[in-house]
Short mmCIF file of N, CA and C in Angstrom, two decimals:
data_model
loop_
_atom_site.label_atom_id
_atom_site.label_comp_id
_atom_site.label_asym_id
_atom_site.label_seq_id
_atom_site.Cartn_x
_atom_site.Cartn_y
_atom_site.Cartn_z
N MET X 22 67.32 -5.28 -4.99
CA MET X 22 66.77 -5.85 -3.78
C MET X 22 65.70 -6.87 -4.16
N PRO X 23 65.85 -8.09 -3.71
CA PRO X 23 64.92 -9.15 -4.10
C PRO X 23 63.48 -8.93 -3.66
N TYR X 24 63.25 -8.18 -2.59
CA TYR X 24 61.89 -7.99 -2.11
C TYR X 24 61.12 -6.93 -2.89
N LYS X 25 61.79 -6.15 -3.70
CA LYS X 25 61.11 -5.10 -4.47
C LYS X 25 60.37 -5.71 -5.65
N ARG X 26 59.22 -5.14 -5.97
CA ARG X 26 58.39 -5.71 -7.03
C ARG X 26 58.72 -5.17 -8.41
N ASN X 27 59.09 -3.91 -8.54
CA ASN X 27 59.34 -3.30 -9.85
C ASN X 27 60.66 -2.53 -9.87
N PRO X 28 61.74 -3.11 -9.43
CA PRO X 28 62.96 -2.31 -9.32
C PRO X 28 63.51 -1.84 -10.66
N ILE X 29 63.46 -2.68 -11.68
CA ILE X 29 64.06 -2.29 -12.96
C ILE X 29 63.28 -1.15 -13.59
N ARG X 30 61.96 -1.27 -13.63
CA ARG X 30 61.15 -0.20 -14.23
C ARG X 30 61.25 1.09 -13.43
N SER X 31 61.22 0.98 -12.11
CA SER X 31 61.33 2.17 -11.27
C SER X 31 62.69 2.84 -11.43
N GLU X 32 63.74 2.05 -11.52
CA GLU X 32 65.08 2.62 -11.71
C GLU X 32 65.22 3.26 -13.08
N ARG X 33 64.59 2.66 -14.09
CA ARG X 33 64.62 3.27 -15.42
C ARG X 33 63.90 4.62 -15.41
N ALA X 34 62.75 4.67 -14.75
CA ALA X 34 62.01 5.93 -14.65
C ALA X 34 62.85 6.98 -13.92
N CYS X 35 63.54 6.58 -12.88
CA CYS X 35 64.41 7.50 -12.13
C CYS X 35 65.54 8.01 -13.02
N ALA X 36 66.13 7.12 -13.81
CA ALA X 36 67.22 7.52 -14.71
C ALA X 36 66.72 8.51 -15.76
N LEU X 37 65.54 8.26 -16.31
CA LEU X 37 64.98 9.18 -17.31
C LEU X 37 64.66 10.53 -16.67
N ALA X 38 64.16 10.51 -15.45
CA ALA X 38 63.87 11.77 -14.75
C ALA X 38 65.15 12.57 -14.53
N ARG X 39 66.24 11.88 -14.19
CA ARG X 39 67.52 12.55 -14.02
C ARG X 39 67.99 13.16 -15.34
N TYR X 40 67.80 12.42 -16.43
CA TYR X 40 68.17 12.94 -17.74
C TYR X 40 67.36 14.20 -18.05
N LEU X 41 66.07 14.19 -17.73
CA LEU X 41 65.23 15.36 -17.99
C LEU X 41 65.70 16.58 -17.18
N MET X 42 66.13 16.35 -15.97
CA MET X 42 66.65 17.47 -15.18
C MET X 42 67.90 18.05 -15.84
N HIS X 43 68.73 17.20 -16.37
CA HIS X 43 69.94 17.64 -17.05
C HIS X 43 69.59 18.37 -18.36
N ALA X 44 68.60 17.88 -19.09
CA ALA X 44 68.22 18.50 -20.36
C ALA X 44 67.73 19.93 -20.14
N SER X 45 67.00 20.15 -19.07
CA SER X 45 66.52 21.51 -18.81
C SER X 45 67.69 22.46 -18.54
N ALA X 46 68.75 21.96 -17.93
CA ALA X 46 69.93 22.81 -17.69
C ALA X 46 70.57 23.23 -19.00
N SER X 47 70.58 22.35 -19.99
CA SER X 47 71.14 22.69 -21.30
C SER X 47 70.33 23.80 -21.96
N CYS X 48 69.01 23.70 -21.85
CA CYS X 48 68.14 24.74 -22.43
C CYS X 48 68.34 26.07 -21.70
N THR X 49 68.47 26.02 -20.40
CA THR X 49 68.68 27.24 -19.61
C THR X 49 70.01 27.90 -19.96
N ALA X 50 71.04 27.09 -20.09
CA ALA X 50 72.36 27.64 -20.43
C ALA X 50 72.34 28.29 -21.80
N THR X 51 71.66 27.66 -22.75
CA THR X 51 71.56 28.24 -24.10
C THR X 51 70.80 29.56 -24.05
N GLY X 52 69.70 29.58 -23.34
CA GLY X 52 68.91 30.81 -23.22
C GLY X 52 69.67 31.92 -22.52
N ALA X 53 70.53 31.56 -21.57
CA ALA X 53 71.28 32.57 -20.82
C ALA X 53 72.28 33.32 -21.69
N VAL X 54 72.87 32.64 -22.65
CA VAL X 54 73.87 33.31 -23.49
C VAL X 54 73.27 33.84 -24.78
N GLN X 55 72.14 33.34 -25.19
CA GLN X 55 71.59 33.73 -26.48
C GLN X 55 70.66 34.94 -26.39
N TRP X 56 69.96 35.10 -25.32
CA TRP X 56 69.02 36.20 -25.10
C TRP X 56 67.95 36.27 -26.18
N LEU X 57 67.51 35.14 -26.64
CA LEU X 57 66.43 35.04 -27.63
C LEU X 57 66.73 35.82 -28.92
N GLU X 58 67.98 35.85 -29.32
CA GLU X 58 68.36 36.59 -30.53
C GLU X 58 68.12 35.81 -31.81
N ARG X 59 67.71 34.58 -31.69
CA ARG X 59 67.43 33.72 -32.85
C ARG X 59 68.66 33.48 -33.71
N SER X 60 69.80 33.36 -33.06
CA SER X 60 71.00 32.96 -33.80
C SER X 60 70.99 31.44 -33.93
N LEU X 61 71.96 30.90 -34.61
CA LEU X 61 71.97 29.47 -34.86
C LEU X 61 72.61 28.66 -33.74
N ASP X 62 73.12 29.32 -32.71
CA ASP X 62 73.78 28.56 -31.65
C ASP X 62 72.80 27.78 -30.77
N ASP X 63 71.52 27.97 -30.98
CA ASP X 63 70.55 27.18 -30.23
C ASP X 63 69.99 26.02 -31.05
N SER X 64 70.50 25.83 -32.26
CA SER X 64 69.92 24.81 -33.13
C SER X 64 70.08 23.40 -32.55
N ALA X 65 71.20 23.12 -31.90
CA ALA X 65 71.38 21.79 -31.31
C ALA X 65 70.37 21.54 -30.20
N VAL X 66 70.13 22.56 -29.40
CA VAL X 66 69.15 22.41 -28.33
C VAL X 66 67.77 22.18 -28.92
N ARG X 67 67.42 22.97 -29.93
CA ARG X 67 66.09 22.82 -30.52
C ARG X 67 65.93 21.48 -31.22
N ARG X 68 66.94 21.03 -31.93
CA ARG X 68 66.81 19.80 -32.71
C ARG X 68 67.05 18.53 -31.89
N ILE X 69 67.98 18.58 -30.96
CA ILE X 69 68.36 17.36 -30.25
C ILE X 69 67.75 17.30 -28.85
N VAL X 70 68.07 18.29 -28.03
CA VAL X 70 67.68 18.23 -26.63
C VAL X 70 66.17 18.23 -26.44
N LEU X 71 65.47 19.13 -27.12
CA LEU X 71 64.03 19.21 -26.93
C LEU X 71 63.32 17.94 -27.39
N SER X 72 63.71 17.41 -28.55
CA SER X 72 63.05 16.19 -29.03
C SER X 72 63.37 15.00 -28.14
N GLU X 73 64.63 14.87 -27.70
CA GLU X 73 64.98 13.76 -26.82
C GLU X 73 64.32 13.91 -25.45
N ALA X 74 64.16 15.14 -24.99
CA ALA X 74 63.50 15.36 -23.71
C ALA X 74 62.04 14.93 -23.79
N CYS X 75 61.39 15.21 -24.90
CA CYS X 75 59.99 14.78 -25.07
C CYS X 75 59.90 13.26 -25.08
N LEU X 76 60.82 12.60 -25.78
CA LEU X 76 60.83 11.14 -25.80
C LEU X 76 61.12 10.57 -24.41
N ALA X 77 62.05 11.18 -23.70
CA ALA X 77 62.39 10.71 -22.36
C ALA X 77 61.20 10.90 -21.41
N ALA X 78 60.51 12.03 -21.51
CA ALA X 78 59.34 12.27 -20.66
C ALA X 78 58.25 11.25 -20.96
N ASP X 79 58.02 10.97 -22.23
CA ASP X 79 57.02 9.98 -22.61
C ASP X 79 57.40 8.60 -22.06
N GLY X 80 58.66 8.24 -22.20
CA GLY X 80 59.12 6.95 -21.68
C GLY X 80 58.99 6.86 -20.17
N CYS X 81 59.34 7.92 -19.50
CA CYS X 81 59.24 7.96 -18.04
C CYS X 81 57.79 7.80 -17.59
N LEU X 82 56.89 8.53 -18.23
CA LEU X 82 55.47 8.44 -17.88
C LEU X 82 54.90 7.06 -18.19
N SER X 83 55.32 6.46 -19.29
CA SER X 83 54.86 5.11 -19.62
C SER X 83 55.32 4.10 -18.57
N LEU X 84 56.57 4.21 -18.15
CA LEU X 84 57.08 3.32 -17.11
C LEU X 84 56.31 3.50 -15.80
N LEU X 85 56.09 4.76 -15.41
CA LEU X 85 55.39 5.02 -14.16
C LEU X 85 53.94 4.56 -14.22
N GLN X 86 53.31 4.70 -15.39
CA GLN X 86 51.95 4.20 -15.55
C GLN X 86 51.92 2.69 -15.37
N ASN X 87 52.89 2.01 -15.97
CA ASN X 87 52.98 0.56 -15.85
C ASN X 87 53.17 0.14 -14.39
N VAL X 88 54.02 0.84 -13.67
CA VAL X 88 54.25 0.52 -12.26
C VAL X 88 52.97 0.79 -11.46
N ALA X 89 52.33 1.92 -11.70
CA ALA X 89 51.12 2.28 -10.95
C ALA X 89 49.97 1.33 -11.22
N GLU X 90 49.85 0.85 -12.46
CA GLU X 90 48.76 -0.07 -12.78
C GLU X 90 48.94 -1.41 -12.07
N GLY X 91 50.15 -1.76 -11.71
CA GLY X 91 50.40 -3.00 -10.99
C GLY X 91 50.47 -2.81 -9.48
N LEU X 92 50.10 -1.63 -9.03
CA LEU X 92 50.18 -1.31 -7.61
C LEU X 92 49.22 -2.19 -6.81
N THR X 93 49.71 -2.73 -5.73
CA THR X 93 48.88 -3.52 -4.83
C THR X 93 48.82 -2.79 -3.50
N VAL X 94 47.62 -2.62 -3.00
CA VAL X 94 47.42 -1.96 -1.71
C VAL X 94 47.17 -3.04 -0.66
N TYR X 95 47.86 -2.93 0.43
CA TYR X 95 47.72 -3.89 1.53
C TYR X 95 47.07 -3.19 2.72
N PRO X 96 45.74 -3.27 2.83
CA PRO X 96 45.03 -2.55 3.90
C PRO X 96 45.51 -2.90 5.31
N LYS X 97 45.83 -4.15 5.56
CA LYS X 97 46.27 -4.53 6.91
C LYS X 97 47.61 -3.87 7.27
N VAL X 98 48.49 -3.76 6.30
CA VAL X 98 49.77 -3.09 6.53
C VAL X 98 49.53 -1.60 6.78
N MET X 99 48.61 -1.02 6.01
CA MET X 99 48.27 0.39 6.19
C MET X 99 47.68 0.63 7.58
N GLU X 100 46.79 -0.27 8.01
CA GLU X 100 46.19 -0.14 9.34
C GLU X 100 47.25 -0.23 10.43
N ALA X 101 48.20 -1.15 10.27
CA ALA X 101 49.26 -1.29 11.27
C ALA X 101 50.13 -0.03 11.32
N ASN X 102 50.47 0.51 10.16
CA ASN X 102 51.26 1.74 10.12
C ASN X 102 50.49 2.91 10.72
N LEU X 103 49.20 2.97 10.43
CA LEU X 103 48.36 4.04 10.98
C LEU X 103 48.29 3.94 12.50
N ALA X 104 48.09 2.73 13.01
CA ALA X 104 48.02 2.54 14.46
C ALA X 104 49.35 2.91 15.12
N ALA X 105 50.44 2.65 14.43
CA ALA X 105 51.76 2.94 15.01
C ALA X 105 52.10 4.42 14.98
N GLU X 106 51.66 5.13 13.95
CA GLU X 106 52.11 6.52 13.76
C GLU X 106 51.07 7.59 14.06
N LEU X 107 49.79 7.28 13.94
CA LEU X 107 48.75 8.30 14.12
C LEU X 107 48.82 9.00 15.48
N PRO X 108 49.03 8.29 16.58
CA PRO X 108 49.11 9.01 17.85
C PRO X 108 50.19 10.09 17.87
N PHE X 109 51.32 9.82 17.23
CA PHE X 109 52.38 10.83 17.18
C PHE X 109 51.97 12.02 16.30
N LEU X 110 51.22 11.74 15.23
CA LEU X 110 50.77 12.82 14.36
C LEU X 110 49.72 13.69 15.05
N ALA X 111 48.97 13.09 15.96
CA ALA X 111 47.84 13.80 16.57
C ALA X 111 48.23 14.64 17.79
N VAL X 112 49.47 14.55 18.25
CA VAL X 112 49.81 15.27 19.48
C VAL X 112 49.64 16.78 19.35
N GLU X 113 49.85 17.32 18.16
CA GLU X 113 49.65 18.76 18.00
C GLU X 113 48.18 19.12 18.22
N GLN X 114 47.28 18.28 17.72
CA GLN X 114 45.85 18.53 17.93
C GLN X 114 45.50 18.43 19.42
N VAL X 115 46.12 17.49 20.12
CA VAL X 115 45.90 17.37 21.56
C VAL X 115 46.35 18.65 22.26
N LEU X 116 47.51 19.13 21.91
CA LEU X 116 48.05 20.36 22.50
C LEU X 116 47.14 21.55 22.22
N VAL X 117 46.76 21.73 20.97
CA VAL X 117 45.92 22.86 20.59
C VAL X 117 44.57 22.79 21.30
N THR X 118 44.00 21.60 21.38
CA THR X 118 42.69 21.44 22.03
C THR X 118 42.78 21.74 23.52
N MET X 119 43.81 21.24 24.17
CA MET X 119 43.98 21.51 25.60
C MET X 119 44.10 23.01 25.86
N VAL X 120 44.90 23.69 25.07
CA VAL X 120 45.13 25.12 25.27
C VAL X 120 43.88 25.92 24.91
N SER X 121 43.21 25.57 23.80
CA SER X 121 42.03 26.33 23.39
C SER X 121 40.87 26.16 24.36
N LYS X 122 40.81 25.05 25.07
CA LYS X 122 39.77 24.86 26.09
C LYS X 122 40.12 25.58 27.39
N GLY X 123 41.32 26.16 27.43
CA GLY X 123 41.76 26.84 28.64
C GLY X 123 42.15 25.86 29.74
N ALA X 124 42.38 24.62 29.37
CA ALA X 124 42.67 23.58 30.36
C ALA X 124 44.15 23.45 30.66
N ALA X 125 44.99 24.16 29.89
CA ALA X 125 46.42 23.95 30.09
C ALA X 125 47.24 25.15 29.64
N ASN X 126 48.40 25.27 30.26
CA ASN X 126 49.42 26.20 29.81
C ASN X 126 50.15 25.52 28.65
N ARG X 127 50.38 26.26 27.59
CA ARG X 127 50.96 25.65 26.38
C ARG X 127 52.30 24.97 26.65
N GLN X 128 53.19 25.65 27.34
CA GLN X 128 54.53 25.09 27.59
C GLN X 128 54.47 23.84 28.46
N GLU X 129 53.66 23.90 29.50
CA GLU X 129 53.54 22.74 30.39
C GLU X 129 52.90 21.57 29.65
N CYS X 130 51.87 21.85 28.88
CA CYS X 130 51.20 20.80 28.10
C CYS X 130 52.16 20.19 27.08
N HIS X 131 52.91 21.04 26.43
CA HIS X 131 53.89 20.57 25.45
C HIS X 131 54.89 19.62 26.11
N GLU X 132 55.37 19.99 27.28
CA GLU X 132 56.35 19.16 27.98
C GLU X 132 55.75 17.82 28.39
N ARG X 133 54.52 17.82 28.86
CA ARG X 133 53.89 16.55 29.25
C ARG X 133 53.68 15.65 28.04
N ILE X 134 53.23 16.24 26.95
CA ILE X 134 53.04 15.45 25.72
C ILE X 134 54.39 14.92 25.24
N ARG X 135 55.42 15.75 25.32
CA ARG X 135 56.75 15.32 24.90
C ARG X 135 57.23 14.13 25.73
N GLN X 136 57.04 14.20 27.03
CA GLN X 136 57.47 13.10 27.90
C GLN X 136 56.73 11.80 27.56
N HIS X 137 55.40 11.92 27.41
CA HIS X 137 54.61 10.73 27.05
C HIS X 137 55.01 10.20 25.67
N SER X 138 55.22 11.11 24.73
CA SER X 138 55.59 10.70 23.36
C SER X 138 56.94 10.00 23.34
N GLN X 139 57.90 10.55 24.06
CA GLN X 139 59.23 9.93 24.10
C GLN X 139 59.17 8.55 24.75
N ALA X 140 58.39 8.42 25.81
CA ALA X 140 58.26 7.12 26.47
C ALA X 140 57.57 6.10 25.56
N ALA X 141 56.52 6.55 24.87
CA ALA X 141 55.81 5.65 23.95
C ALA X 141 56.72 5.25 22.79
N ALA X 142 57.48 6.19 22.28
CA ALA X 142 58.41 5.90 21.18
C ALA X 142 59.48 4.90 21.62
N ALA X 143 59.93 5.03 22.85
CA ALA X 143 60.93 4.08 23.37
C ALA X 143 60.34 2.68 23.45
N GLU X 144 59.10 2.56 23.86
CA GLU X 144 58.44 1.25 23.90
C GLU X 144 58.38 0.63 22.51
N VAL X 145 58.05 1.45 21.53
CA VAL X 145 57.94 0.96 20.15
C VAL X 145 59.31 0.59 19.60
N LYS X 146 60.27 1.49 19.73
CA LYS X 146 61.57 1.31 19.08
C LYS X 146 62.50 0.36 19.81
N LEU X 147 62.49 0.41 21.13
CA LEU X 147 63.45 -0.40 21.89
C LEU X 147 62.90 -1.77 22.28
N LYS X 148 61.58 -1.85 22.45
CA LYS X 148 61.00 -3.11 22.93
C LYS X 148 60.08 -3.77 21.91
N GLY X 149 59.82 -3.08 20.80
CA GLY X 149 58.96 -3.66 19.77
C GLY X 149 57.50 -3.77 20.17
N ARG X 150 57.09 -2.98 21.11
CA ARG X 150 55.70 -3.03 21.58
C ARG X 150 54.83 -2.07 20.78
N PRO X 151 53.51 -2.24 20.85
CA PRO X 151 52.61 -1.31 20.15
C PRO X 151 52.69 0.09 20.76
N ASN X 152 52.30 1.07 19.97
CA ASN X 152 52.28 2.46 20.42
C ASN X 152 51.20 2.62 21.48
N ASP X 153 51.60 3.02 22.69
CA ASP X 153 50.64 3.17 23.78
C ASP X 153 50.46 4.63 24.20
N LEU X 154 50.75 5.55 23.29
CA LEU X 154 50.66 6.97 23.62
C LEU X 154 49.25 7.37 24.05
N VAL X 155 48.25 6.87 23.35
CA VAL X 155 46.86 7.24 23.69
C VAL X 155 46.52 6.76 25.10
N GLU X 156 46.92 5.55 25.43
CA GLU X 156 46.66 5.03 26.77
C GLU X 156 47.38 5.87 27.83
N ARG X 157 48.57 6.31 27.51
CA ARG X 157 49.33 7.16 28.44
C ARG X 157 48.59 8.48 28.68
N LEU X 158 48.07 9.07 27.60
CA LEU X 158 47.33 10.33 27.75
C LEU X 158 46.04 10.11 28.54
N LYS X 159 45.37 8.99 28.29
CA LYS X 159 44.13 8.70 29.01
C LYS X 159 44.37 8.44 30.49
N SER X 160 45.52 7.89 30.83
CA SER X 160 45.80 7.59 32.23
C SER X 160 46.36 8.79 33.00
N ASP X 161 46.69 9.85 32.30
CA ASP X 161 47.24 11.05 32.94
C ASP X 161 46.09 12.00 33.28
N PRO X 162 45.85 12.27 34.56
CA PRO X 162 44.75 13.17 34.95
C PRO X 162 44.87 14.57 34.34
N TYR X 163 46.07 14.97 33.99
CA TYR X 163 46.29 16.29 33.39
C TYR X 163 45.47 16.44 32.11
N PHE X 164 45.30 15.35 31.37
CA PHE X 164 44.58 15.40 30.10
C PHE X 164 43.10 15.04 30.25
N ALA X 165 42.60 14.96 31.48
CA ALA X 165 41.20 14.62 31.72
C ALA X 165 40.22 15.53 30.97
N PRO X 166 40.50 16.84 30.82
CA PRO X 166 39.53 17.69 30.11
C PRO X 166 39.26 17.27 28.66
N ILE X 167 40.15 16.48 28.06
CA ILE X 167 39.91 16.09 26.67
C ILE X 167 39.82 14.58 26.48
N HIS X 168 39.75 13.81 27.58
CA HIS X 168 39.68 12.36 27.45
C HIS X 168 38.54 11.93 26.53
N ASP X 169 37.39 12.59 26.66
CA ASP X 169 36.24 12.22 25.82
C ASP X 169 36.41 12.66 24.37
N MET X 170 37.39 13.50 24.09
CA MET X 170 37.61 14.00 22.72
C MET X 170 38.74 13.27 22.00
N LEU X 171 39.47 12.40 22.69
CA LEU X 171 40.64 11.76 22.07
C LEU X 171 40.27 10.96 20.83
N GLY X 172 39.14 10.28 20.86
CA GLY X 172 38.71 9.52 19.68
C GLY X 172 38.54 10.42 18.47
N GLU X 173 37.92 11.57 18.68
CA GLU X 173 37.72 12.53 17.59
C GLU X 173 39.05 13.13 17.13
N LEU X 174 39.94 13.42 18.07
CA LEU X 174 41.24 14.00 17.72
C LEU X 174 42.11 13.01 16.95
N LEU X 175 41.86 11.72 17.13
CA LEU X 175 42.64 10.68 16.47
C LEU X 175 41.96 10.14 15.22
N ASP X 176 40.98 10.84 14.72
CA ASP X 176 40.30 10.42 13.49
C ASP X 176 41.26 10.62 12.31
N PRO X 177 41.64 9.54 11.63
CA PRO X 177 42.61 9.66 10.52
C PRO X 177 42.17 10.61 9.42
N ARG X 178 40.87 10.77 9.24
CA ARG X 178 40.37 11.65 8.18
C ARG X 178 40.76 13.11 8.40
N LYS X 179 41.09 13.46 9.64
CA LYS X 179 41.49 14.84 9.93
C LYS X 179 42.91 15.14 9.47
N PHE X 180 43.64 14.12 9.02
CA PHE X 180 45.05 14.30 8.69
C PHE X 180 45.35 14.11 7.21
N ILE X 181 44.32 13.96 6.40
CA ILE X 181 44.57 13.69 4.98
C ILE X 181 44.35 14.91 4.09
N GLY X 182 43.91 16.00 4.67
CA GLY X 182 43.76 17.23 3.90
C GLY X 182 42.87 17.04 2.68
N ARG X 183 43.38 17.43 1.52
CA ARG X 183 42.62 17.35 0.27
C ARG X 183 42.96 16.10 -0.53
N ALA X 184 43.55 15.11 0.10
CA ALA X 184 44.02 13.93 -0.62
C ALA X 184 42.92 13.25 -1.43
N VAL X 185 41.75 13.07 -0.85
CA VAL X 185 40.66 12.41 -1.57
C VAL X 185 40.27 13.22 -2.80
N GLU X 186 40.10 14.51 -2.62
CA GLU X 186 39.74 15.39 -3.73
C GLU X 186 40.82 15.37 -4.82
N GLN X 187 42.07 15.41 -4.41
CA GLN X 187 43.17 15.41 -5.39
C GLN X 187 43.23 14.10 -6.16
N VAL X 188 42.99 12.98 -5.49
CA VAL X 188 42.99 11.70 -6.20
C VAL X 188 41.86 11.67 -7.22
N CYS X 189 40.69 12.14 -6.81
CA CYS X 189 39.54 12.13 -7.73
C CYS X 189 39.75 13.05 -8.93
N THR X 190 40.34 14.21 -8.72
CA THR X 190 40.52 15.15 -9.83
C THR X 190 41.77 14.87 -10.65
N ASP X 191 42.84 14.41 -10.01
CA ASP X 191 44.10 14.25 -10.72
C ASP X 191 44.27 12.88 -11.36
N LEU X 192 43.61 11.89 -10.84
CA LEU X 192 43.73 10.56 -11.43
C LEU X 192 42.45 10.24 -12.16
#
């Protein structure tokens, strides 16, 4: 695909990963019949498969490191995707908040959110318009008990879990 930035390196990494999955099957099959008896029928696995698997893993990691080092982040694209998808991700929080405040019956609230979500999704998918789910919830008197909380419920930081911590510790 001409629009892809690293197709050859990414495809090579994928091919090496597939090879590694296959190599583990060879080791498993050998172990299944040998039962760790230390006979010579595992010598090919020990001499060939294990060493080639290590080389393949090293090559795969080198390719992925090269791809990751050239990674470009496009904040405006991320913001557009977030604006388009976050309201759909937040509907569960809206439902839970409405029910926990005693402001709604769970089934009725679920149905209202579903109707608004489906209508908003149709606007996005069929007409190419921006996601208006939040405006729909704000204009519905049923959701009045949480209108002042919608900004907090739509805070993107509430949906990333431990991602920041994992990036800091793992990278």
